[in-house]
Amino acid sequence: QVQLQESGPGLVKPSETLSLTCTVSGGSISPFYWSWIRQPPGKGLEWIGYIYYSGNTNYNPSLKSRVTISVDTSKKQVSLRLTSVTAADTAVYYCAKHSGAYAPADNWGQGTLVTVSS
Amino acid sequence: QSVLTQPPSTSGTPGQRVTISCSGSRSNIGSNTVNWYQHLPGTAPKLLIYSSNQRPSGVPDRFSGSKSGTSASLAISGLQSEDEADYYCATWDDSLNGFVFGTGTKVTVV
């Protein structure tokens, strides 16, 4: 069973850039899709976007202008960058694996809380 | 912001059957299969149902899913205390060209 572990700063200042990394262990990073999904406190899940192991990406239109997802296959890592953050970006951020472009997220990390505050 | 609508909460006694609805539109549920996730706070969400009515290995057959038109449902029969969690439906949206989630339903075992 593939294991996913999110890591990164737990506190980011408003207007700065949120950067997170998801490390994949116990399995291959290919030929899968890797999503970032977030959950603001007290709210539901929101898909941020995903990347194919080859580098092709697809982003949520509501976040597209601020999001970059990248992959490093040699390190088996998937990264998220979210620019110009505000308090509304405070959330638990999850990475997840999909077996196909339209397939469900069948394996999730434990998530990491990122708080946007000065 | 969620494009899929679920009831905020539902409850049942042990052994009872509960159902959770998920309402969407032609561009999402109407065109694609539905997945359901179980989420306990502080843990990783778990895939419960995929392709509208399929259970991954290890998911008890107490959980079942169905889809009709632009709506889907998750049923939990023989409700158990460990089923107390948040449940989310999700699917692909052809108009948004991305995944969408439901608003989430909290199941309480009373």
Coordinates of N, CA and C in Angstrom, one line a residue:
Chain A
Q1 N 0.8 -1.2 0.0 CA 0.0 0.0 0.0 C 0.9 1.2 0.0
V2 N 0.6 2.1 -1.0 CA 1.4 3.3 -1.1 C 1.1 4.2 0.1
Q3 N 2.1 4.9 0.7 CA 1.9 5.8 1.8 C 2.3 7.2 1.3
L4 N 1.4 8.2 1.7 CA 1.7 9.6 1.3 C 1.9 10.4 2.6
Q5 N 2.9 11.3 2.6 CA 3.1 12.1 3.7 C 3.3 13.6 3.3
E6 N 2.4 14.5 3.7 CA 2.5 15.9 3.4 C 3.5 16.6 4.4
S7 N 4.2 17.6 4.0 CA 5.1 18.3 4.8 C 5.2 19.7 4.3
G8 N 5.5 20.6 5.3 CA 5.7 22.0 4.9 C 5.4 22.9 6.1
P9 N 5.6 24.2 6.0 CA 5.3 25.2 7.1 C 3.9 25.1 7.5
G10 N 3.7 25.2 8.8 CA 2.3 25.2 9.3 C 1.7 26.6 9.4
L11 N 2.6 27.6 9.2 CA 2.1 29.0 9.3 C 2.7 29.8 8.2
V12 N 1.8 30.5 7.4 CA 2.2 31.3 6.3 C 1.6 32.7 6.5
K13 N 2.4 33.7 6.2 CA 1.8 35.1 6.3 C 1.0 35.5 5.1
P14 N 0.0 36.3 5.3 CA -0.9 36.8 4.2 C 0.0 37.4 3.1
S15 N -0.4 37.2 1.9 CA 0.2 37.6 0.7 C 1.4 36.8 0.3
E16 N 1.9 35.9 1.1 CA 3.1 35.1 0.8 C 2.6 33.8 0.1
T17 N 3.6 33.0 -0.2 CA 3.4 31.8 -0.9 C 3.4 30.5 0.0
L18 N 2.4 29.7 -0.1 CA 2.3 28.5 0.6 C 3.0 27.4 -0.2
S19 N 3.9 26.6 0.4 CA 4.6 25.6 -0.3 C 4.5 24.3 0.5
L20 N 4.0 23.2 -0.1 CA 3.9 21.9 0.5 C 4.5 20.8 -0.4
T21 N 5.0 19.8 0.3 CA 5.5 18.6 -0.4 C 4.8 17.4 0.0
C22 N 4.5 16.5 -0.9 CA 4.0 15.2 -0.6 C 5.0 14.1 -1.0
T23 N 5.4 13.3 -0.1 CA 6.4 12.3 -0.4 C 5.7 10.9 -0.4
V24 N 6.0 10.2 -1.5 CA 5.3 8.9 -1.8 C 6.3 7.8 -1.4
S25 N 5.8 6.9 -0.6 CA 6.7 5.7 -0.2 C 5.9 4.4 -0.3
G26 N 6.6 3.3 -0.4 CA 6.0 2.0 -0.5 C 5.4 1.7 -1.8
G27 N 5.7 2.5 -2.9 CA 5.1 2.2 -4.2 C 5.7 3.2 -5.2
S28 N 5.2 3.1 -6.4 CA 5.7 3.9 -7.5 C 4.9 5.2 -7.7
I29 N 5.6 6.2 -8.2 CA 4.8 7.4 -8.4 C 4.2 7.4 -9.8
S30 N 4.6 6.4 -10.6 CA 4.0 6.2 -12.0 C 3.2 4.9 -12.0
P31 N 2.2 4.8 -12.8 CA 1.7 5.9 -13.8 C 0.4 6.5 -13.2
F32 N 0.6 7.2 -12.1 CA -0.6 7.7 -11.4 C -0.7 9.2 -11.5
Y33 N -1.9 9.7 -11.1 CA -2.2 11.1 -11.0 C -2.2 11.4 -9.5
W34 N -1.7 12.6 -9.2 CA -1.5 13.0 -7.8 C -2.2 14.4 -7.5
S35 N -3.2 14.3 -6.6 CA -4.0 15.5 -6.3 C -3.6 16.2 -5.0
W36 N -3.9 17.5 -5.0 CA -3.9 18.2 -3.7 C -5.4 18.6 -3.5
I37 N -5.8 18.3 -2.3 CA -7.2 18.6 -1.8 C -7.1 19.3 -0.5
R38 N -8.0 20.2 -0.2 CA -7.9 20.9 1.1 C -9.3 21.0 1.8
Q39 N -9.2 21.2 3.1 CA -10.5 21.3 3.9 C -10.3 22.4 4.9
P40 N -10.9 23.6 4.6 CA -10.9 24.7 5.6 C -11.6 24.2 6.9
P41 N -11.2 24.8 8.0 CA -11.8 24.5 9.3 C -13.3 24.6 9.2
G42 N -14.0 23.5 9.6 CA -15.5 23.5 9.7 C -16.2 23.4 8.3
K43 N -15.4 23.2 7.3 CA -16.0 23.2 5.9 C -15.7 21.9 5.2
G44 N -16.1 21.8 4.0 CA -16.0 20.6 3.2 C -14.7 20.5 2.4
L45 N -14.6 19.4 1.7 CA -13.4 19.2 0.9 C -13.4 20.0 -0.4
E46 N -12.3 20.5 -0.9 CA -12.1 21.2 -2.1 C -10.9 20.7 -2.9
W47 N -11.2 20.2 -4.1 CA -10.1 19.8 -5.0 C -9.3 21.0 -5.5
I48 N -8.0 20.9 -5.4 CA -7.1 22.1 -5.8 C -6.6 21.8 -7.2
G49 N -6.3 20.6 -7.5 CA -5.7 20.2 -8.8 C -4.9 18.9 -8.7
Y50 N -4.5 18.5 -9.9 CA -3.6 17.3 -9.9 C -2.6 17.3 -11.0
I51 N -1.6 16.4 -10.9 CA -0.6 16.3 -11.8 C -0.4 14.8 -12.2
Y52 N -0.2 14.5 -13.5 CA 0.2 13.2 -13.9 C 1.7 13.0 -13.7
Y53 N 2.1 11.8 -13.5 CA 3.5 11.6 -13.1 C 4.5 12.2 -14.2
S54 N 3.9 12.3 -15.5 CA 4.8 12.8 -16.6 C 4.8 14.4 -16.5
G55 N 4.0 15.0 -15.7 CA 4.0 16.4 -15.6 C 2.8 17.2 -16.0
N56 N 1.9 16.6 -16.7 CA 0.7 17.2 -17.1 C -0.2 17.6 -15.9
T57 N -0.8 18.8 -15.9 CA -1.5 19.3 -14.8 C -2.9 19.7 -15.2
N58 N -3.8 19.7 -14.1 CA -5.2 20.2 -14.3 C -5.5 20.8 -13.0
Y59 N -6.0 22.1 -13.0 CA -6.3 22.8 -11.8 C -7.7 23.2 -11.7
N60 N -8.2 23.4 -10.4 CA -9.5 23.9 -10.1 C -9.6 25.4 -10.7
P61 N -10.5 25.6 -11.6 CA -10.6 27.0 -12.2 C -10.6 28.1 -11.1
S62 N -11.2 27.9 -10.0 CA -11.3 28.9 -9.0 C -9.9 29.3 -8.3
L63 N -8.9 28.4 -8.5 CA -7.6 28.6 -7.9 C -6.5 28.6 -8.9
K64 N -6.8 28.4 -10.2 CA -5.9 28.2 -11.2 C -4.8 29.3 -11.3
S65 N -5.2 30.6 -11.1 CA -4.3 31.7 -11.3 C -3.2 31.7 -10.2
R66 N -3.4 31.0 -9.1 CA -2.5 31.1 -8.0 C -1.8 29.7 -7.7
V67 N -2.1 28.7 -8.4 CA -1.7 27.3 -8.1 C -0.6 26.8 -9.1
T68 N 0.4 26.2 -8.5 CA 1.3 25.4 -9.3 C 1.6 24.0 -8.6
I69 N 1.3 22.9 -9.4 CA 1.7 21.6 -8.8 C 2.8 21.0 -9.7
S70 N 3.8 20.5 -9.1 CA 4.9 19.9 -9.8 C 5.3 18.6 -9.2
V71 N 6.0 17.8 -10.0 CA 6.4 16.5 -9.6 C 7.9 16.2 -9.8
D72 N 8.5 15.6 -8.9 CA 9.9 15.1 -9.0 C 9.9 13.6 -8.8
T73 N 10.0 12.9 -10.0 CA 9.9 11.5 -10.0 C 11.1 10.8 -9.3
S74 N 12.2 11.5 -9.4 CA 13.4 10.9 -8.8 C 13.3 10.9 -7.2
K75 N 12.7 11.9 -6.7 CA 12.5 11.9 -5.3 C 11.2 11.4 -4.8
K76 N 10.3 11.0 -5.8 CA 9.0 10.5 -5.5 C 8.2 11.6 -4.7
Q77 N 8.3 12.8 -5.1 CA 7.6 13.9 -4.4 C 6.7 14.7 -5.4
V78 N 5.6 15.2 -4.8 CA 4.7 16.1 -5.5 C 4.6 17.3 -4.7
S79 N 4.7 18.5 -5.3 CA 4.7 19.7 -4.6 C 3.5 20.6 -5.0
L80 N 3.2 21.5 -4.0 CA 2.1 22.4 -4.2 C 2.6 23.8 -3.9
R81 N 2.4 24.8 -4.8 CA 2.6 26.2 -4.5 C 1.3 27.0 -4.7
L82 N 1.0 27.8 -3.7 CA -0.2 28.6 -3.7 C 0.2 30.0 -3.4
T83 N 0.1 30.9 -4.3 CA 0.6 32.3 -4.1 C -0.5 33.2 -3.6
S84 N 0.0 34.3 -3.1 CA -0.9 35.4 -2.6 C -2.0 34.9 -1.6
V85 N -1.5 34.2 -0.6 CA -2.5 33.5 0.3 C -3.2 34.5 1.2
T86 N -4.4 34.2 1.6 CA -5.2 35.0 2.5 C -5.7 34.0 3.6
A87 N -6.4 34.6 4.6 CA -6.9 33.7 5.7 C -7.9 32.6 5.1
A88 N -8.5 32.9 4.0 CA -9.4 31.9 3.4 C -8.7 30.6 2.9
D89 N -7.3 30.7 2.8 CA -6.5 29.6 2.4 C -6.1 28.7 3.6
T90 N -6.5 29.1 4.8 CA -6.2 28.3 6.0 C -7.0 27.0 5.9
A91 N -6.3 25.9 6.0 CA -7.0 24.6 5.7 C -6.1 23.4 6.1
V92 N -6.6 22.3 6.2 CA -5.8 21.0 6.2 C -5.7 20.7 4.7
Y93 N -4.4 20.5 4.3 CA -4.1 20.1 2.9 C -3.7 18.7 2.8
Y94 N -4.4 18.0 1.9 CA -4.1 16.5 1.7 C -3.5 16.3 0.3
C95 N -2.7 15.3 0.2 CA -2.3 14.8 -1.1 C -3.0 13.5 -1.3
A96 N -3.3 13.1 -2.5 CA -4.0 11.9 -2.8 C -3.6 11.3 -4.1
K97 N -3.8 10.0 -4.3 CA -3.4 9.3 -5.5 C -4.7 8.9 -6.3
H98 N -4.6 9.0 -7.6 CA -5.6 8.5 -8.5 C -5.0 7.5 -9.5
S99 N -5.7 6.5 -9.8 CA -5.2 5.5 -10.7 C -5.5 5.9 -12.2
G100 N -6.3 6.9 -12.4 CA -6.6 7.4 -13.7 C -7.1 8.8 -13.7
A101 N -7.2 9.4 -14.8 CA -7.6 10.9 -14.9 C -8.9 11.2 -14.3
Y102 N -9.9 10.2 -14.4 CA -11.2 10.5 -13.8 C -11.5 9.5 -12.7
A103 N -10.5 8.8 -12.2 CA -10.6 7.8 -11.2 C -10.7 8.5 -9.8
P104 N -11.3 7.9 -8.8 CA -11.4 8.5 -7.5 C -10.0 8.5 -6.8
A105 N -9.9 9.4 -5.8 CA -8.7 9.4 -5.0 C -8.7 8.2 -4.1
D106 N -7.9 7.2 -4.4 CA -8.0 5.9 -3.6 C -7.0 5.8 -2.5
N107 N -6.2 6.8 -2.3 CA -5.2 6.7 -1.3 C -4.8 8.1 -0.9
W108 N -4.9 8.5 0.4 CA -4.8 9.8 0.9 C -3.7 9.9 1.9
G109 N -3.0 11.0 2.0 CA -2.2 11.3 3.1 C -3.0 11.7 4.4
Q110 N -2.3 11.9 5.5 CA -2.9 12.2 6.7 C -3.3 13.7 6.7
G111 N -2.7 14.5 5.9 CA -3.0 15.9 5.8 C -2.1 16.7 6.7
T112 N -2.0 18.0 6.4 CA -1.2 18.9 7.2 C -2.0 20.3 7.2
L113 N -2.0 20.8 8.5 CA -2.7 22.1 8.7 C -1.8 23.2 8.3
V114 N -2.3 24.1 7.5 CA -1.6 25.4 7.2 C -2.5 26.5 7.6
T115 N -2.0 27.4 8.4 CA -2.7 28.5 8.9 C -2.1 29.8 8.3
V116 N -2.9 30.6 7.7 CA -2.5 31.9 7.1 C -2.8 33.0 8.1
S117 N -1.7 33.6 8.7 CA -1.9 34.6 9.7 C -0.6 35.4 9.8
S118 N -0.7 36.6 10.2 CA 0.5 37.5 10.4 C 1.0 37.3 11.8
Chain B
Q1 N -19.6 26.8 -2.0 CA -18.8 26.6 -3.2 C -19.0 25.2 -3.8
S2 N -19.4 24.2 -3.0 CA -19.6 22.9 -3.4 C -20.7 22.8 -4.4
V3 N -20.6 22.1 -5.5 CA -21.6 22.0 -6.5 C -22.5 20.8 -6.3
L4 N -22.1 19.9 -5.4 CA -22.9 18.8 -5.0 C -23.5 19.0 -3.6
T5 N -24.8 18.8 -3.5 CA -25.5 19.1 -2.3 C -25.9 17.9 -1.5
Q6 N -25.5 17.9 -0.2 CA -25.8 16.8 0.7 C -26.5 17.4 1.9
P7 N -27.3 16.5 2.6 CA -27.9 17.0 3.9 C -26.8 17.2 4.9
P8 N -26.8 18.2 5.7 CA -25.7 18.5 6.7 C -25.5 17.3 7.7
S9 N -26.6 16.7 8.1 CA -26.5 15.6 9.1 C -27.6 14.6 9.0
T10 N -27.3 13.5 9.5 CA -28.3 12.4 9.7 C -27.9 11.6 10.9
S11 N -28.9 10.9 11.5 CA -28.5 10.0 12.6 C -29.4 8.8 12.6
G12 N -28.9 7.8 13.4 CA -29.6 6.5 13.5 C -29.1 5.8 14.7
T13 N -29.9 4.8 15.1 CA -29.5 3.9 16.2 C -28.8 2.7 15.7
P14 N -28.0 2.1 16.5 CA -27.3 0.9 16.1 C -28.2 -0.1 15.5
G15 N -27.7 -0.6 14.3 CA -28.5 -1.6 13.6 C -29.5 -1.0 12.6
Q16 N -29.7 0.3 12.7 CA -30.7 0.9 11.7 C -30.0 1.1 10.4
R17 N -30.8 1.5 9.4 CA -30.3 1.8 8.1 C -30.5 3.3 7.8
V18 N -29.4 4.0 7.4 CA -29.5 5.4 7.0 C -29.1 5.6 5.6
T19 N -29.6 6.6 5.0 CA -29.2 6.9 3.6 C -28.8 8.4 3.5
I20 N -27.8 8.7 2.7 CA -27.3 10.0 2.4 C -27.5 10.3 1.0
S21 N -28.1 11.5 0.7 CA -28.3 11.8 -0.7 C -27.3 12.8 -1.2
C22 N -27.1 12.9 -2.5 CA -26.1 13.7 -3.1 C -26.7 14.2 -4.4
S23 N -27.0 15.5 -4.5 CA -27.7 16.1 -5.6 C -26.7 16.9 -6.5
G24 N -26.7 16.7 -7.8 CA -25.8 17.4 -8.6 C -26.5 17.9 -9.9
S25 N -25.8 17.9 -11.0 CA -26.4 18.4 -12.2 C -25.9 17.5 -13.4
R26 N -26.4 17.9 -14.6 CA -26.1 17.1 -15.8 C -24.6 17.0 -16.1
S27 N -23.8 18.1 -15.7 CA -22.4 18.1 -16.0 C -21.6 17.3 -15.1
N28 N -22.1 16.9 -13.9 CA -21.3 16.1 -13.0 C -21.9 14.7 -12.8
I29 N -22.8 14.6 -11.9 CA -23.4 13.3 -11.6 C -24.2 12.7 -12.8
G30 N -24.8 13.7 -13.6 CA -25.5 13.2 -14.8 C -24.7 12.6 -15.8
S31 N -23.3 12.9 -15.8 CA -22.5 12.4 -16.8 C -21.4 11.5 -16.4
N32 N -21.2 11.4 -15.1 CA -20.1 10.6 -14.5 C -20.5 9.8 -13.3
T33 N -19.6 8.8 -13.0 CA -19.9 8.0 -11.8 C -19.6 8.7 -10.6
V34 N -20.1 8.2 -9.5 CA -20.0 8.9 -8.2 C -19.1 8.1 -7.2
N35 N -18.3 8.8 -6.4 CA -17.5 8.2 -5.4 C -17.9 8.7 -4.0
W36 N -17.8 7.9 -3.0 CA -18.1 8.3 -1.7 C -16.9 8.1 -0.7
Y37 N -16.7 9.0 0.2 CA -15.6 9.0 1.1 C -16.1 9.0 2.5
Q38 N -15.5 8.3 3.4 CA -15.7 8.4 4.8 C -14.5 9.1 5.5
H39 N -14.9 10.1 6.3 CA -13.8 11.0 6.9 C -14.0 11.1 8.4
L40 N -13.1 10.6 9.1 CA -13.1 10.8 10.6 C -12.1 12.0 10.8
P41 N -12.5 12.9 11.7 CA -11.6 14.1 11.9 C -10.2 13.7 12.3
G42 N -9.2 14.3 11.7 CA -7.8 14.1 12.0 C -7.2 12.9 11.3
T43 N -8.0 12.3 10.5 CA -7.5 11.1 9.7 C -7.6 11.3 8.2
A44 N -7.0 10.4 7.5 CA -7.1 10.5 6.0 C -8.5 10.0 5.6
P45 N -9.1 10.8 4.7 CA -10.4 10.3 4.1 C -10.2 8.9 3.5
K46 N -11.2 8.1 3.5 CA -11.2 6.7 3.0 C -12.2 6.5 1.9
L47 N -11.8 6.0 0.8 CA -12.7 5.7 -0.3 C -13.6 4.6 0.1
L48 N -14.9 4.8 0.0 CA -15.9 3.9 0.5 C -16.6 3.2 -0.7
I49 N -17.0 4.0 -1.7 CA -17.7 3.5 -2.8 C -17.1 4.2 -4.0
Y50 N -16.8 3.5 -5.1 CA -16.4 4.1 -6.4 C -17.3 3.6 -7.5
S51 N -17.2 4.3 -8.6 CA -18.1 4.0 -9.8 C -19.5 3.8 -9.4
S52 N -20.0 4.7 -8.5 CA -21.4 4.8 -8.0 C -21.8 3.6 -7.1
N53 N -21.4 2.4 -7.3 CA -21.9 1.3 -6.5 C -20.9 0.2 -6.2
Q54 N -19.6 0.5 -6.4 CA -18.6 -0.6 -6.2 C -17.8 -0.3 -4.9
R55 N -17.6 -1.4 -4.2 CA -16.8 -1.2 -2.9 C -15.4 -1.7 -3.1
P56 N -14.5 -0.8 -2.6 CA -13.1 -1.3 -2.6 C -12.9 -2.5 -1.7
S57 N -11.9 -3.3 -1.9 CA -11.6 -4.4 -1.0 C -11.5 -3.9 0.4
G58 N -12.1 -4.6 1.3 CA -12.1 -4.3 2.7 C -13.2 -3.5 3.3
V59 N -14.0 -2.9 2.4 CA -15.1 -2.1 2.8 C -16.3 -3.1 3.0
P60 N -16.9 -3.0 4.2 CA -18.0 -3.9 4.5 C -19.2 -3.7 3.6
D61 N -19.9 -4.8 3.3 CA -21.1 -4.8 2.4 C -22.3 -4.1 3.0
R62 N -22.1 -3.6 4.2 CA -23.1 -2.7 4.9 C -23.3 -1.4 4.1
F63 N -22.2 -1.0 3.4 CA -22.2 0.2 2.7 C -22.5 -0.1 1.2
S64 N -23.5 0.7 0.7 CA -23.9 0.5 -0.7 C -24.2 1.8 -1.4
G65 N -24.0 1.9 -2.6 CA -24.2 3.2 -3.4 C -25.1 3.0 -4.6
S66 N -25.7 4.0 -5.0 CA -26.6 4.0 -6.2 C -26.6 5.4 -6.8
K67 N -27.0 5.4 -8.1 CA -27.1 6.7 -8.8 C -28.3 6.6 -9.7
S68 N -29.0 7.7 -9.8 CA -30.1 7.8 -10.8 C -30.1 9.3 -11.3
G69 N -30.0 9.4 -12.6 CA -30.0 10.8 -13.1 C -28.9 11.7 -12.6
T70 N -29.3 12.8 -12.0 CA -28.3 13.7 -11.4 C -28.2 13.6 -9.9
S71 N -28.6 12.5 -9.3 CA -28.5 12.3 -7.9 C -27.9 10.9 -7.6
A72 N -27.3 10.9 -6.4 CA -26.7 9.6 -6.0 C -27.0 9.4 -4.5
S73 N -26.9 8.2 -4.0 CA -27.2 7.9 -2.6 C -26.2 6.9 -2.0
L74 N -25.9 7.1 -0.8 CA -25.1 6.2 0.0 C -26.0 5.6 1.1
A75 N -26.0 4.3 1.2 CA -26.8 3.7 2.3 C -25.9 2.9 3.2
I76 N -26.1 3.1 4.5 CA -25.4 2.3 5.5 C -26.5 1.5 6.3
S77 N -26.3 0.2 6.1 CA -27.3 -0.7 6.8 C -26.6 -1.3 8.0
G78 N -27.3 -1.7 9.0 CA -26.7 -2.3 10.2 C -25.8 -1.3 10.9
L79 N -26.2 -0.1 11.1 CA -25.4 1.0 11.5 C -24.6 0.6 12.8
Q80 N -23.3 1.0 12.8 CA -22.5 0.7 14.0 C -21.9 2.0 14.5
S81 N -21.4 1.9 15.7 CA -20.9 3.1 16.3 C -19.6 3.7 15.6
E82 N -18.9 2.7 15.0 CA -17.7 3.2 14.3 C -18.0 3.8 12.9
D83 N -19.3 3.8 12.5 CA -19.7 4.5 11.3 C -19.9 6.0 11.5
E84 N -19.8 6.4 12.8 CA -19.9 7.8 13.1 C -18.8 8.6 12.4
A85 N -19.1 9.4 11.4 CA -18.1 10.1 10.6 C -18.7 11.1 9.7
D86 N -17.9 11.8 9.0 CA -18.4 12.7 7.9 C -18.3 11.9 6.6
Y87 N -19.3 12.1 5.7 CA -19.3 11.3 4.4 C -19.5 12.4 3.3
Y88 N -18.7 12.2 2.3 CA -18.7 13.1 1.1 C -18.9 12.3 -0.2
C89 N -19.7 12.9 -1.0 CA -19.8 12.3 -2.4 C -18.8 13.2 -3.3
A90 N -18.4 12.6 -4.4 CA -17.5 13.3 -5.3 C -17.7 12.7 -6.7
T91 N -17.4 13.5 -7.7 CA -17.4 13.1 -9.0 C -16.6 14.1 -9.9
W92 N -16.5 13.7 -11.2 CA -15.9 14.6 -12.1 C -16.9 15.5 -12.7
D93 N -16.6 16.8 -12.9 CA -17.5 17.8 -13.5 C -17.0 18.1 -14.9
D94 N -17.8 17.8 -15.9 CA -17.3 18.1 -17.3 C -17.2 19.6 -17.6
S95 N -18.1 20.4 -17.0 CA -18.0 21.8 -17.2 C -16.8 22.5 -16.6
L96 N -16.5 22.1 -15.4 CA -15.4 22.7 -14.6 C -14.1 22.0 -15.0
N97 N -14.2 20.8 -15.6 CA -13.1 20.0 -16.0 C -12.2 19.7 -14.8
G98 N -12.9 19.2 -13.7 CA -12.2 18.9 -12.5 C -13.1 18.1 -11.6
F99 N -12.5 17.7 -10.4 CA -13.3 17.0 -9.4 C -14.1 18.0 -8.6
V100 N -15.3 17.5 -8.2 CA -16.1 18.3 -7.3 C -16.5 17.4 -6.1
F101 N -16.7 18.0 -5.0 CA -17.1 17.3 -3.8 C -18.5 17.8 -3.3
G102 N -19.1 16.9 -2.6 CA -20.4 17.3 -1.9 C -20.1 18.1 -0.7
T103 N -21.2 18.7 -0.1 CA -21.1 19.5 1.0 C -20.8 18.8 2.3
G104 N -20.9 17.5 2.3 CA -20.6 16.6 3.4 C -21.8 16.4 4.3
T105 N -21.9 15.2 4.9 CA -23.0 14.8 5.8 C -22.4 14.2 7.0
K106 N -22.7 14.7 8.2 CA -22.2 14.1 9.4 C -23.2 13.0 9.9
V107 N -22.7 11.8 10.1 CA -23.6 10.7 10.5 C -23.3 10.5 12.0
T108 N -24.4 10.6 12.8 CA -24.3 10.4 14.3 C -25.0 9.1 14.6
V109 N -24.4 8.3 15.4 CA -25.0 7.0 15.9 C -25.5 7.3 17.4
V110 N -26.8 7.4 17.5 CA -27.4 7.8 18.8 C -27.7 6.6 19.7

